[in-house]
Amino acid sequence: MLLALLASVVSSPLVHAPLLFLIFRVVATLGTQRVLYNCLSVIPIIWFFLCSMTYPSIELIKYLESPHPTVNIESDQWKSADAIVVLACNYYEEENFPYVSRWPNCSLQRNLQAVLMYKTYPLPIYLAGDVLNRTDSESQAEHNKSFFEYFGVPTQSIHTISKGTNTETEVAAIASILNGNKVALVTSASHLTRAIKYFDAFDIETIAIPVEHLSRRHTSFTIGLPSAKNLYRSERAIHEYLGLIYQDYFL
């Protein structure tokens, strides 16, 4: 859990690039190989600018998204599943906000995709997620349940468990109540590789349903100005890569 928390903190280039630069400069000042570490301190600066540019940031996350092709709602591919599983993202308990503004894009896309799937072919929907934000009064699972009810999914078709604060614990919670061993897994495209590995650990077969794509299928090389959007895309990718390293070497 400590490693997962650390990965979340340092995944942003805005955090790890200055940190690495500072470490190299301190070592250069205090150590004997001053020239070497002064040269190494340039690497985090270059890395930061690469992460802030369009083409490198897209390529960074595209490797995570491309293994999971889009599945059309009308396709029979996912209808062999026993259930639809939607992984939680977040919800803002801001009653003064319009309803749609309380849902970050990741939550809105995951939930809406599952609603459309249910309307096409009604399978039971499984949700997990504990209270994430310190001031929240309800769990993520209950908030997501209310979303599905709002859009007409019958309450008896929604199964919730208010446990899980990250992908690992959320999948474990869903596995404990799941009726069946094959699910249509709805989550962000870049998140699927890591999520599927957790379900594999419980011998649950998954049909990947990717949403919230942050890359494009066909991307030509472009030189653009740095932007916060690109830094966010890079952060999302780095977070997933760190999560995969954690899965492969620390679990």
C-alpha atoms as a PDB file:
ATOM      1  CA  MET A   1       0.000   0.000   0.000  1.00  0.00           C
ATOM      2  CA  LEU A   2       2.888   2.358   0.788  1.00  0.00           C
ATOM      3  CA  LEU A   3       4.423   1.697  -2.624  1.00  0.00           C
ATOM      4  CA  ALA A   4       1.079   2.331  -4.327  1.00  0.00           C
ATOM      5  CA  LEU A   5       0.714   5.626  -2.462  1.00  0.00           C
ATOM      6  CA  LEU A   6       4.264   6.632  -3.374  1.00  0.00           C
ATOM      7  CA  ALA A   7       3.594   5.845  -7.045  1.00  0.00           C
ATOM      8  CA  SER A   8       0.517   8.072  -6.978  1.00  0.00           C
ATOM      9  CA  VAL A   9       2.506  10.938  -5.489  1.00  0.00           C
ATOM     10  CA  VAL A  10       5.510  10.836  -7.847  1.00  0.00           C
ATOM     11  CA  SER A  11       3.731   9.898 -11.107  1.00  0.00           C
ATOM     12  CA  SER A  12       3.362  13.538 -12.132  1.00  0.00           C
ATOM     13  CA  PRO A  13       6.293  14.997 -14.118  1.00  0.00           C
ATOM     14  CA  LEU A  14       5.679  18.169 -12.120  1.00  0.00           C
ATOM     15  CA  VAL A  15       6.799  16.232  -9.045  1.00  0.00           C
ATOM     16  CA  HIS A  16       9.415  13.701 -10.102  1.00  0.00           C
ATOM     17  CA  ALA A  17      11.273  15.834 -12.676  1.00  0.00           C
ATOM     18  CA  PRO A  18      12.175  18.686 -10.256  1.00  0.00           C
ATOM     19  CA  LEU A  19      12.854  16.101  -7.535  1.00  0.00           C
ATOM     20  CA  LEU A  20      15.327  14.202  -9.705  1.00  0.00           C
ATOM     21  CA  PHE A  21      16.937  17.466 -10.828  1.00  0.00           C
ATOM     22  CA  LEU A  22      17.395  18.505  -7.205  1.00  0.00           C
ATOM     23  CA  ILE A  23      18.826  15.120  -6.219  1.00  0.00           C
ATOM     24  CA  PHE A  24      21.384  15.190  -9.047  1.00  0.00           C
ATOM     25  CA  ARG A  25      22.427  18.759  -8.194  1.00  0.00           C
ATOM     26  CA  VAL A  26      22.844  17.972  -4.495  1.00  0.00           C
ATOM     27  CA  VAL A  27      24.914  14.865  -5.273  1.00  0.00           C
ATOM     28  CA  ALA A  28      26.992  16.927  -7.717  1.00  0.00           C
ATOM     29  CA  THR A  29      27.649  19.498  -5.019  1.00  0.00           C
ATOM     30  CA  LEU A  30      28.479  17.027  -2.261  1.00  0.00           C
ATOM     31  CA  GLY A  31      30.051  14.192  -4.260  1.00  0.00           C
ATOM     32  CA  THR A  32      33.301  13.735  -6.092  1.00  0.00           C
ATOM     33  CA  GLN A  33      31.915  13.191  -9.611  1.00  0.00           C
ATOM     34  CA  ARG A  34      30.572  16.709 -10.025  1.00  0.00           C
ATOM     35  CA  VAL A  35      30.720  16.844 -13.837  1.00  0.00           C
ATOM     36  CA  LEU A  36      28.872  13.543 -14.233  1.00  0.00           C
ATOM     37  CA  TYR A  37      25.960  14.489 -11.966  1.00  0.00           C
ATOM     38  CA  ASN A  38      25.712  17.989 -13.393  1.00  0.00           C
ATOM     39  CA  CYS A  39      25.274  16.369 -16.814  1.00  0.00           C
ATOM     40  CA  LEU A  40      22.730  13.873 -15.423  1.00  0.00           C
ATOM     41  CA  SER A  41      20.711  16.741 -13.946  1.00  0.00           C
ATOM     42  CA  VAL A  42      19.831  17.822 -17.492  1.00  0.00           C
ATOM     43  CA  ILE A  43      17.930  14.566 -18.120  1.00  0.00           C
ATOM     44  CA  PRO A  44      14.941  15.408 -15.860  1.00  0.00           C
ATOM     45  CA  ILE A  45      14.589  18.788 -17.607  1.00  0.00           C
ATOM     46  CA  ILE A  46      14.522  17.134 -21.037  1.00  0.00           C
ATOM     47  CA  TRP A  47      12.098  14.494 -19.749  1.00  0.00           C
ATOM     48  CA  PHE A  48       9.775  17.175 -18.362  1.00  0.00           C
ATOM     49  CA  PHE A  49       9.575  18.981 -21.700  1.00  0.00           C
ATOM     50  CA  LEU A  50       8.986  15.709 -23.562  1.00  0.00           C
ATOM     51  CA  CYS A  51       6.112  14.907 -21.198  1.00  0.00           C
ATOM     52  CA  SER A  52       4.625  18.348 -21.819  1.00  0.00           C
ATOM     53  CA  MET A  53       4.567  17.958 -25.616  1.00  0.00           C
ATOM     54  CA  THR A  54       1.788  16.380 -27.676  1.00  0.00           C
ATOM     55  CA  TYR A  55       3.478  13.635 -29.673  1.00  0.00           C
ATOM     56  CA  PRO A  56       5.657  12.119 -26.887  1.00  0.00           C
ATOM     57  CA  SER A  57       2.804  12.158 -24.376  1.00  0.00           C
ATOM     58  CA  ILE A  58       0.438  10.453 -26.843  1.00  0.00           C
ATOM     59  CA  GLU A  59       3.006   7.774 -27.673  1.00  0.00           C
ATOM     60  CA  LEU A  60       3.630   7.215 -23.964  1.00  0.00           C
ATOM     61  CA  ILE A  61       0.008   6.350 -23.255  1.00  0.00           C
ATOM     62  CA  LYS A  62      -0.791   4.789 -26.627  1.00  0.00           C
ATOM     63  CA  TYR A  63       1.257   1.714 -25.724  1.00  0.00           C
ATOM     64  CA  LEU A  64      -1.169   1.096 -22.828  1.00  0.00           C
ATOM     65  CA  GLU A  65      -4.355   1.760 -24.797  1.00  0.00           C
ATOM     66  CA  SER A  66      -3.641   0.072 -28.140  1.00  0.00           C
ATOM     67  CA  PRO A  67      -3.848  -3.577 -26.911  1.00  0.00           C
ATOM     68  CA  HIS A  68      -7.555  -3.046 -26.145  1.00  0.00           C
ATOM     69  CA  PRO A  69      -9.640  -2.394 -29.273  1.00  0.00           C
ATOM     70  CA  THR A  70     -12.966  -0.635 -29.022  1.00  0.00           C
ATOM     71  CA  VAL A  71     -15.969  -2.924 -28.582  1.00  0.00           C
ATOM     72  CA  ASN A  72     -19.201  -1.653 -30.130  1.00  0.00           C
ATOM     73  CA  ILE A  73     -22.234  -1.746 -27.886  1.00  0.00           C
ATOM     74  CA  GLU A  74     -24.173  -3.614 -30.586  1.00  0.00           C
ATOM     75  CA  SER A  75     -21.481  -6.314 -30.778  1.00  0.00           C
ATOM     76  CA  ASP A  76     -22.193  -9.804 -29.440  1.00  0.00           C
ATOM     77  CA  GLN A  77     -18.612  -9.988 -28.188  1.00  0.00           C
ATOM     78  CA  TRP A  78     -19.372  -8.755 -24.677  1.00  0.00           C
ATOM     79  CA  LYS A  79     -22.817 -10.336 -24.315  1.00  0.00           C
ATOM     80  CA  SER A  80     -21.332 -13.687 -23.327  1.00  0.00           C
ATOM     81  CA  ALA A  81     -20.284 -12.147 -20.009  1.00  0.00           C
ATOM     82  CA  ASP A  82     -22.040 -12.965 -16.747  1.00  0.00           C
ATOM     83  CA  ALA A  83     -21.968  -9.348 -15.596  1.00  0.00           C
ATOM     84  CA  ILE A  84     -20.830  -5.810 -16.306  1.00  0.00           C
ATOM     85  CA  VAL A  85     -18.149  -4.502 -13.932  1.00  0.00           C
ATOM     86  CA  VAL A  86     -17.490  -0.762 -13.780  1.00  0.00           C
ATOM     87  CA  LEU A  87     -14.417   0.378 -11.863  1.00  0.00           C
ATOM     88  CA  ALA A  88     -14.805   3.534  -9.828  1.00  0.00           C
ATOM     89  CA  CYS A  89     -12.979   6.789 -10.476  1.00  0.00           C
ATOM     90  CA  ASN A  90     -14.354   9.619  -8.337  1.00  0.00           C
ATOM     91  CA  TYR A  91     -17.353  11.770  -7.485  1.00  0.00           C
ATOM     92  CA  TYR A  92     -17.516  15.273  -6.042  1.00  0.00           C
ATOM     93  CA  GLU A  93     -20.117  15.782  -3.317  1.00  0.00           C
ATOM     94  CA  GLU A  94     -20.833  19.350  -4.411  1.00  0.00           C
ATOM     95  CA  GLU A  95     -24.588  19.846  -4.222  1.00  0.00           C
ATOM     96  CA  ASN A  96     -24.321  23.326  -5.757  1.00  0.00           C
ATOM     97  CA  PHE A  97     -22.783  21.906  -8.936  1.00  0.00           C
ATOM     98  CA  PRO A  98     -24.915  20.687 -11.852  1.00  0.00           C
ATOM     99  CA  TYR A  99     -25.277  16.908 -11.712  1.00  0.00           C
ATOM    100  CA  VAL A 100     -22.889  16.264 -14.636  1.00  0.00           C
ATOM    101  CA  SER A 101     -20.227  18.547 -13.112  1.00  0.00           C
ATOM    102  CA  ARG A 102     -19.986  16.314 -10.041  1.00  0.00           C
ATOM    103  CA  TRP A 103     -18.535  13.516 -12.147  1.00  0.00           C
ATOM    104  CA  PRO A 104     -14.957  13.686 -13.468  1.00  0.00           C
ATOM    105  CA  ASN A 105     -14.583  12.610 -17.071  1.00  0.00           C
ATOM    106  CA  CYS A 106     -13.302   9.138 -16.179  1.00  0.00           C
ATOM    107  CA  SER A 107     -16.384   8.382 -14.062  1.00  0.00           C
ATOM    108  CA  LEU A 108     -18.821   9.891 -16.527  1.00  0.00           C
ATOM    109  CA  GLN A 109     -17.492   7.889 -19.480  1.00  0.00           C
ATOM    110  CA  ARG A 110     -17.264   4.591 -17.600  1.00  0.00           C
ATOM    111  CA  ASN A 111     -20.733   4.858 -16.116  1.00  0.00           C
ATOM    112  CA  LEU A 112     -22.446   6.115 -19.250  1.00  0.00           C
ATOM    113  CA  GLN A 113     -20.887   3.340 -21.337  1.00  0.00           C
ATOM    114  CA  ALA A 114     -22.216   0.753 -18.887  1.00  0.00           C
ATOM    115  CA  VAL A 115     -25.692   2.337 -18.957  1.00  0.00           C
ATOM    116  CA  LEU A 116     -25.766   2.103 -22.748  1.00  0.00           C
ATOM    117  CA  MET A 117     -24.596  -1.500 -22.572  1.00  0.00           C
ATOM    118  CA  TYR A 118     -27.307  -2.357 -20.062  1.00  0.00           C
ATOM    119  CA  LYS A 119     -29.966  -0.741 -22.238  1.00  0.00           C
ATOM    120  CA  THR A 120     -28.777  -2.902 -25.150  1.00  0.00           C
ATOM    121  CA  TYR A 121     -28.425  -6.162 -23.237  1.00  0.00           C
ATOM    122  CA  PRO A 122     -29.323  -6.128 -19.525  1.00  0.00           C
ATOM    123  CA  LEU A 123     -26.651  -7.846 -17.467  1.00  0.00           C
ATOM    124  CA  PRO A 124     -26.177  -7.361 -13.715  1.00  0.00           C
ATOM    125  CA  ILE A 125     -23.852  -4.468 -12.894  1.00  0.00           C
ATOM    126  CA  TYR A 126     -21.210  -4.754 -10.172  1.00  0.00           C
ATOM    127  CA  LEU A 127     -19.705  -1.724  -8.445  1.00  0.00           C
ATOM    128  CA  ALA A 128     -17.144  -1.299  -5.674  1.00  0.00           C
ATOM    129  CA  GLY A 129     -15.402   1.591  -3.966  1.00  0.00           C
ATOM    130  CA  ASP A 130     -15.088   2.931  -0.437  1.00  0.00           C
ATOM    131  CA  VAL A 131     -15.254   6.535   0.740  1.00  0.00           C
ATOM    132  CA  LEU A 132     -12.337   8.233  -1.045  1.00  0.00           C
ATOM    133  CA  ASN A 133     -12.490  11.886  -0.088  1.00  0.00           C
ATOM    134  CA  ARG A 134     -12.111  12.920   3.523  1.00  0.00           C
ATOM    135  CA  THR A 135     -15.292  15.003   3.577  1.00  0.00           C
ATOM    136  CA  ASP A 136     -17.494  12.546   1.662  1.00  0.00           C
ATOM    137  CA  SER A 137     -20.577  11.101   3.314  1.00  0.00           C
ATOM    138  CA  GLU A 138     -21.095   8.151   0.950  1.00  0.00           C
ATOM    139  CA  SER A 139     -18.908   5.594  -0.749  1.00  0.00           C
ATOM    140  CA  GLN A 140     -17.981   5.658  -4.426  1.00  0.00           C
ATOM    141  CA  ALA A 141     -19.999   2.468  -4.936  1.00  0.00           C
ATOM    142  CA  GLU A 142     -23.168   4.146  -3.655  1.00  0.00           C
ATOM    143  CA  HIS A 143     -22.602   7.278  -5.724  1.00  0.00           C
ATOM    144  CA  ASN A 144     -22.150   5.186  -8.851  1.00  0.00           C
ATOM    145  CA  LYS A 145     -25.233   3.167  -7.976  1.00  0.00           C
ATOM    146  CA  SER A 146     -27.249   6.392  -7.852  1.00  0.00           C
ATOM    147  CA  PHE A 147     -25.935   7.276 -11.325  1.00  0.00           C
ATOM    148  CA  PHE A 148     -27.270   4.052 -12.792  1.00  0.00           C
ATOM    149  CA  GLU A 149     -30.599   4.444 -11.012  1.00  0.00           C
ATOM    150  CA  TYR A 150     -30.831   8.022 -12.295  1.00  0.00           C
ATOM    151  CA  PHE A 151     -30.508   6.712 -15.857  1.00  0.00           C
ATOM    152  CA  GLY A 152     -33.121   4.028 -15.423  1.00  0.00           C
ATOM    153  CA  VAL A 153     -31.207   0.894 -14.446  1.00  0.00           C
ATOM    154  CA  PRO A 154     -33.350  -1.084 -11.957  1.00  0.00           C
ATOM    155  CA  THR A 155     -31.956  -1.207  -8.432  1.00  0.00           C
ATOM    156  CA  GLN A 156     -32.167  -5.000  -8.351  1.00  0.00           C
ATOM    157  CA  SER A 157     -29.714  -5.161 -11.271  1.00  0.00           C
ATOM    158  CA  ILE A 158     -27.044  -3.196  -9.387  1.00  0.00           C
ATOM    159  CA  HIS A 159     -24.755  -4.981  -6.923  1.00  0.00           C
ATOM    160  CA  THR A 160     -22.484  -2.877  -4.747  1.00  0.00           C
ATOM    161  CA  ILE A 161     -19.814  -3.337  -2.120  1.00  0.00           C
ATOM    162  CA  SER A 162     -18.450  -0.279  -0.347  1.00  0.00           C
ATOM    163  CA  LYS A 163     -14.863  -1.479  -0.184  1.00  0.00           C
ATOM    164  CA  GLY A 164     -11.745  -0.653  -2.158  1.00  0.00           C
ATOM    165  CA  THR A 165      -9.674   2.509  -2.352  1.00  0.00           C
ATOM    166  CA  ASN A 166      -7.519   1.524  -5.329  1.00  0.00           C
ATOM    167  CA  THR A 167      -7.666  -0.922  -8.231  1.00  0.00           C
ATOM    168  CA  GLU A 168      -6.164  -3.812  -6.270  1.00  0.00           C
ATOM    169  CA  THR A 169      -8.585  -3.642  -3.329  1.00  0.00           C
ATOM    170  CA  GLU A 170     -11.547  -2.743  -5.525  1.00  0.00           C
ATOM    171  CA  VAL A 171     -11.108  -5.841  -7.692  1.00  0.00           C
ATOM    172  CA  ALA A 172     -10.727  -7.993  -4.578  1.00  0.00           C
ATOM    173  CA  ALA A 173     -13.998  -6.572  -3.234  1.00  0.00           C
ATOM    174  CA  ILE A 174     -15.878  -7.239  -6.493  1.00  0.00           C
ATOM    175  CA  ALA A 175     -14.464 -10.771  -6.680  1.00  0.00           C
ATOM    176  CA  SER A 176     -15.916 -11.496  -3.233  1.00  0.00           C
ATOM    177  CA  ILE A 177     -19.514 -10.823  -4.362  1.00  0.00           C
ATOM    178  CA  LEU A 178     -19.385 -11.644  -8.065  1.00  0.00           C
ATOM    179  CA  ASN A 179     -21.818 -14.254  -9.310  1.00  0.00           C
ATOM    180  CA  GLY A 180     -20.003 -15.736 -12.295  1.00  0.00           C
ATOM    181  CA  ASN A 181     -16.464 -15.847 -13.636  1.00  0.00           C
ATOM    182  CA  LYS A 182     -16.645 -13.793 -16.829  1.00  0.00           C
ATOM    183  CA  VAL A 183     -17.195 -10.040 -16.863  1.00  0.00           C
ATOM    184  CA  ALA A 184     -17.375  -7.168 -19.323  1.00  0.00           C
ATOM    185  CA  LEU A 185     -14.888  -4.819 -17.685  1.00  0.00           C
ATOM    186  CA  VAL A 186     -15.542  -1.122 -18.253  1.00  0.00           C
ATOM    187  CA  THR A 187     -12.747   1.266 -17.369  1.00  0.00           C
ATOM    188  CA  SER A 188     -10.367   3.793 -18.910  1.00  0.00           C
ATOM    189  CA  ALA A 189      -8.407   2.417 -21.868  1.00  0.00           C
ATOM    190  CA  SER A 190      -5.017   3.077 -20.264  1.00  0.00           C
ATOM    191  CA  HIS A 191      -6.174   1.397 -17.039  1.00  0.00           C
ATOM    192  CA  LEU A 192      -7.298  -1.896 -18.569  1.00  0.00           C
ATOM    193  CA  THR A 193      -3.972  -3.737 -18.725  1.00  0.00           C
ATOM    194  CA  ARG A 194      -3.410  -3.338 -14.994  1.00  0.00           C
ATOM    195  CA  ALA A 195      -7.045  -3.991 -14.054  1.00  0.00           C
ATOM    196  CA  ILE A 196      -7.189  -7.203 -16.101  1.00  0.00           C
ATOM    197  CA  LYS A 197      -4.116  -8.549 -14.294  1.00  0.00           C
ATOM    198  CA  TYR A 198      -5.890  -8.145 -10.953  1.00  0.00           C
ATOM    199  CA  PHE A 199      -8.952 -10.015 -12.231  1.00  0.00           C
ATOM    200  CA  ASP A 200      -6.698 -12.745 -13.629  1.00  0.00           C
ATOM    201  CA  ALA A 201      -5.401 -13.307 -10.096  1.00  0.00           C
ATOM    202  CA  PHE A 202      -8.956 -14.306  -9.094  1.00  0.00           C
ATOM    203  CA  ASP A 203      -9.429 -16.500 -12.200  1.00  0.00           C
ATOM    204  CA  ILE A 204     -12.065 -14.116 -13.529  1.00  0.00           C
ATOM    205  CA  GLU A 205     -12.161 -13.870 -17.318  1.00  0.00           C
ATOM    206  CA  THR A 206     -12.512 -10.334 -18.638  1.00  0.00           C
ATOM    207  CA  ILE A 207     -13.826  -8.798 -21.841  1.00  0.00           C
ATOM    208  CA  ALA A 208     -12.135  -5.418 -22.088  1.00  0.00           C
ATOM    209  CA  ILE A 209     -14.466  -2.458 -22.712  1.00  0.00           C
ATOM    210  CA  PRO A 210     -12.182   0.579 -23.048  1.00  0.00           C
ATOM    211  CA  VAL A 211     -13.406   4.153 -22.650  1.00  0.00           C
ATOM    212  CA  GLU A 212     -11.798   7.559 -22.019  1.00  0.00           C
ATOM    213  CA  HIS A 213      -9.102   7.234 -24.645  1.00  0.00           C
ATOM    214  CA  LEU A 214      -6.298   9.769 -24.241  1.00  0.00           C
ATOM    215  CA  SER A 215      -4.475   8.841 -27.454  1.00  0.00           C
ATOM    216  CA  ARG A 216      -5.465   8.539 -31.087  1.00  0.00           C
ATOM    217  CA  ARG A 217      -5.166   5.497 -33.342  1.00  0.00           C
ATOM    218  CA  HIS A 218      -3.299   7.426 -36.033  1.00  0.00           C
ATOM    219  CA  THR A 219      -0.880  10.054 -34.782  1.00  0.00           C
ATOM    220  CA  SER A 220       1.589  11.902 -36.969  1.00  0.00           C
ATOM    221  CA  PHE A 221       4.696  13.523 -35.587  1.00  0.00           C
ATOM    222  CA  THR A 222       4.068  17.120 -34.592  1.00  0.00           C
ATOM    223  CA  ILE A 223       6.094  19.770 -32.815  1.00  0.00           C
ATOM    224  CA  GLY A 224       3.839  21.826 -30.625  1.00  0.00           C
ATOM    225  CA  LEU A 225       4.083  23.988 -27.556  1.00  0.00           C
ATOM    226  CA  PRO A 226       4.170  22.420 -24.094  1.00  0.00           C
ATOM    227  CA  SER A 227       0.776  22.242 -22.372  1.00  0.00           C
ATOM    228  CA  ALA A 228      -0.796  21.155 -19.102  1.00  0.00           C
ATOM    229  CA  LYS A 229      -3.033  18.755 -21.057  1.00  0.00           C
ATOM    230  CA  ASN A 230       0.009  16.858 -22.277  1.00  0.00           C
ATOM    231  CA  LEU A 231       1.500  16.776 -18.782  1.00  0.00           C
ATOM    232  CA  TYR A 232      -1.757  15.283 -17.502  1.00  0.00           C
ATOM    233  CA  ARG A 233      -1.720  12.641 -20.257  1.00  0.00           C
ATOM    234  CA  SER A 234       1.876  11.749 -19.367  1.00  0.00           C
ATOM    235  CA  GLU A 235       1.016  11.592 -15.679  1.00  0.00           C
ATOM    236  CA  ARG A 236      -1.810   9.137 -16.358  1.00  0.00           C
ATOM    237  CA  ALA A 237       0.549   6.944 -18.397  1.00  0.00           C
ATOM    238  CA  ILE A 238       3.366   7.040 -15.835  1.00  0.00           C
ATOM    239  CA  HIS A 239       0.916   6.180 -13.064  1.00  0.00           C
ATOM    240  CA  GLU A 240      -0.109   3.038 -14.966  1.00  0.00           C
ATOM    241  CA  TYR A 241       3.488   2.038 -15.737  1.00  0.00           C
ATOM    242  CA  LEU A 242       4.407   2.364 -12.054  1.00  0.00           C
ATOM    243  CA  GLY A 243       1.327   0.307 -11.179  1.00  0.00           C
ATOM    244  CA  LEU A 244       2.391  -2.438 -13.587  1.00  0.00           C
ATOM    245  CA  ILE A 245       5.891  -2.470 -12.070  1.00  0.00           C
ATOM    246  CA  TYR A 246       4.288  -2.810  -8.638  1.00  0.00           C
ATOM    247  CA  GLN A 247       2.181  -5.745  -9.873  1.00  0.00           C
ATOM    248  CA  ASP A 248       5.097  -7.556 -11.496  1.00  0.00           C
ATOM    249  CA  TYR A 249       7.714  -7.152  -8.785  1.00  0.00           C
ATOM    250  CA  PHE A 250       6.027  -6.444  -5.436  1.00  0.00           C
ATOM    251  CA  LEU A 251       2.903  -8.629  -5.407  1.00  0.00           C
END
